[in-house]
Amino acid sequence: AESEEFDYVIFTIENPNNTIFPYLTITNNPPEKGNDIFVIGNPRGLESSVTKGIISNVNSEKEGYIQIDAAVSPGNSGGPVFDMTGEIVGLVTFKYIDCDDCNFALDIHKISELNQYTPH
């Protein structure tokens, strides 16, 4: 599944050996303003960097996006935004250059809604 509007692709791979891969869990809870979150990514190539923040707003800029104040930079795009239980609440998508801590993530539930995709 893919969405040019929301800038993501979901893909599958062939797994003839039935290898069990590690995976991340997607939250069942909707994002809420004020919830603590953290982001893991590779800003500017700095592997596995972690930043912490809160959900600043929900659907403020565009339907299906959450605003976060955790620091993100180029290299974080597409990376997971986690709640404090370690479940994914969103995917880092964009930030405003002229606005401190105005970072945005696609709400993980929007992907499911758009594609009838049910994560396992």
Protein backbone atom coordinates (compact mmCIF):
# COMPACT_ATOMS: atom_id res chain seq x y z
CA ALA A 1 0.00 0.00 0.00
CA GLU A 2 1.17 3.54 -0.58
CA SER A 3 0.10 7.14 -0.29
CA GLU A 4 1.83 9.96 -2.11
CA GLU A 5 -0.24 12.48 -0.13
CA PHE A 6 0.91 11.09 3.23
CA ASP A 7 4.37 10.03 1.96
CA TYR A 8 4.56 6.37 2.97
CA VAL A 9 4.78 2.87 1.52
CA ILE A 10 3.86 -0.45 3.12
CA PHE A 11 5.56 -3.45 1.58
CA THR A 12 5.92 -7.18 2.14
CA ILE A 13 8.86 -9.45 1.51
CA GLU A 14 9.14 -13.09 0.58
CA ASN A 15 10.27 -15.17 3.54
CA PRO A 16 10.74 -18.75 2.29
CA ASN A 17 12.71 -19.78 5.42
CA ASN A 18 10.00 -18.45 7.76
CA THR A 19 12.57 -16.34 9.54
CA ILE A 20 11.15 -14.54 12.56
CA PHE A 21 12.07 -10.86 12.40
CA PRO A 22 12.00 -8.42 15.30
CA TYR A 23 9.20 -5.90 14.97
CA LEU A 24 7.69 -2.89 16.65
CA THR A 25 4.22 -2.81 18.15
CA ILE A 26 1.64 -0.26 17.03
CA THR A 27 -0.48 1.34 19.75
CA ASN A 28 -4.21 0.83 19.87
CA ASN A 29 -4.65 4.16 21.65
CA PRO A 30 -5.35 7.40 19.79
CA PRO A 31 -2.73 10.14 20.19
CA GLU A 32 -3.63 12.73 22.81
CA LYS A 33 -2.28 16.23 23.36
CA GLY A 34 0.18 16.28 26.25
CA ASN A 35 1.18 12.60 26.07
CA ASP A 36 4.90 11.91 26.49
CA ILE A 37 6.66 10.48 23.44
CA PHE A 38 10.15 9.68 22.21
CA VAL A 39 11.71 9.43 18.76
CA ILE A 40 14.50 7.14 17.60
CA GLY A 41 16.23 8.02 14.36
CA ASN A 42 19.40 8.84 12.49
CA PRO A 43 19.52 12.65 12.35
CA ARG A 44 22.35 13.75 10.09
CA GLY A 45 23.61 10.15 10.13
CA LEU A 46 23.93 9.92 13.93
CA GLU A 47 22.61 6.37 14.30
CA SER A 48 19.95 5.46 16.85
CA SER A 49 19.67 8.91 18.43
CA VAL A 50 16.84 9.31 20.93
CA THR A 51 14.92 12.50 21.70
CA LYS A 52 12.01 12.96 24.09
CA GLY A 53 9.02 15.29 24.02
CA ILE A 54 5.25 15.49 24.06
CA ILE A 55 2.40 15.45 21.59
CA SER A 56 1.83 19.17 21.18
CA ASN A 57 -1.34 18.91 19.13
CA VAL A 58 -3.44 16.48 17.10
CA ASN A 59 -4.70 17.30 13.58
CA SER A 60 -3.55 20.91 13.97
CA GLU A 61 -1.75 21.26 10.64
CA LYS A 62 -3.41 18.54 8.57
CA GLU A 63 -5.90 15.79 9.27
CA GLY A 64 -4.02 12.67 10.31
CA TYR A 65 -0.92 14.39 11.67
CA ILE A 66 0.31 14.89 15.21
CA GLN A 67 2.54 17.78 16.21
CA ILE A 68 5.45 16.82 18.47
CA ASP A 69 8.13 18.85 20.21
CA ALA A 70 10.78 16.09 20.31
CA ALA A 71 13.79 17.24 18.30
CA VAL A 72 13.98 15.86 14.76
CA SER A 73 16.30 16.62 11.84
CA PRO A 74 16.90 15.30 8.35
CA GLY A 75 17.51 11.60 8.83
CA ASN A 76 14.61 11.20 11.25
CA SER A 77 12.04 11.19 8.44
CA GLY A 78 10.04 7.99 8.34
CA GLY A 79 11.27 7.01 11.79
CA PRO A 80 8.97 5.91 14.59
CA VAL A 81 7.45 8.09 17.28
CA PHE A 82 6.83 5.98 20.38
CA ASP A 83 4.61 6.37 23.42
CA MET A 84 6.26 5.70 26.77
CA THR A 85 5.28 2.01 26.65
CA GLY A 86 7.38 1.60 23.48
CA GLU A 87 4.48 1.36 21.04
CA ILE A 88 4.44 3.35 17.80
CA VAL A 89 2.06 6.31 17.67
CA GLY A 90 3.37 7.92 14.47
CA LEU A 91 6.02 8.28 11.79
CA VAL A 92 8.17 11.43 11.59
CA THR A 93 7.24 13.28 8.42
CA PHE A 94 8.11 17.00 8.36
CA LYS A 95 9.05 20.04 10.40
CA TYR A 96 8.74 23.79 10.05
CA ILE A 97 12.13 25.37 9.59
CA ASP A 98 11.12 28.75 11.02
CA CYS A 99 9.30 27.36 14.09
CA ASP A 100 11.12 25.88 17.07
CA ASP A 101 9.91 22.39 17.96
CA CYS A 102 7.18 22.40 15.28
CA ASN A 103 7.67 18.83 14.13
CA PHE A 104 5.03 16.57 12.65
CA ALA A 105 4.38 12.85 12.45
CA LEU A 106 1.78 10.90 10.54
CA ASP A 107 -0.63 9.33 13.03
CA ILE A 108 -0.04 5.57 12.69
CA HIS A 109 -3.81 5.01 12.71
CA LYS A 110 -4.17 7.11 9.53
CA ILE A 111 -2.25 4.47 7.59
CA SER A 112 -4.62 1.76 8.77
CA GLU A 113 -7.64 3.92 7.99
CA LEU A 114 -6.48 4.75 4.46
CA ASN A 115 -5.53 1.23 3.43
CA GLN A 116 -7.55 -1.12 5.58
CA TYR A 117 -4.11 -2.37 6.63
CA THR A 118 -4.12 -4.22 9.93
CA PRO A 119 -0.68 -4.34 11.57
CA HIS A 120 0.37 -7.58 13.27
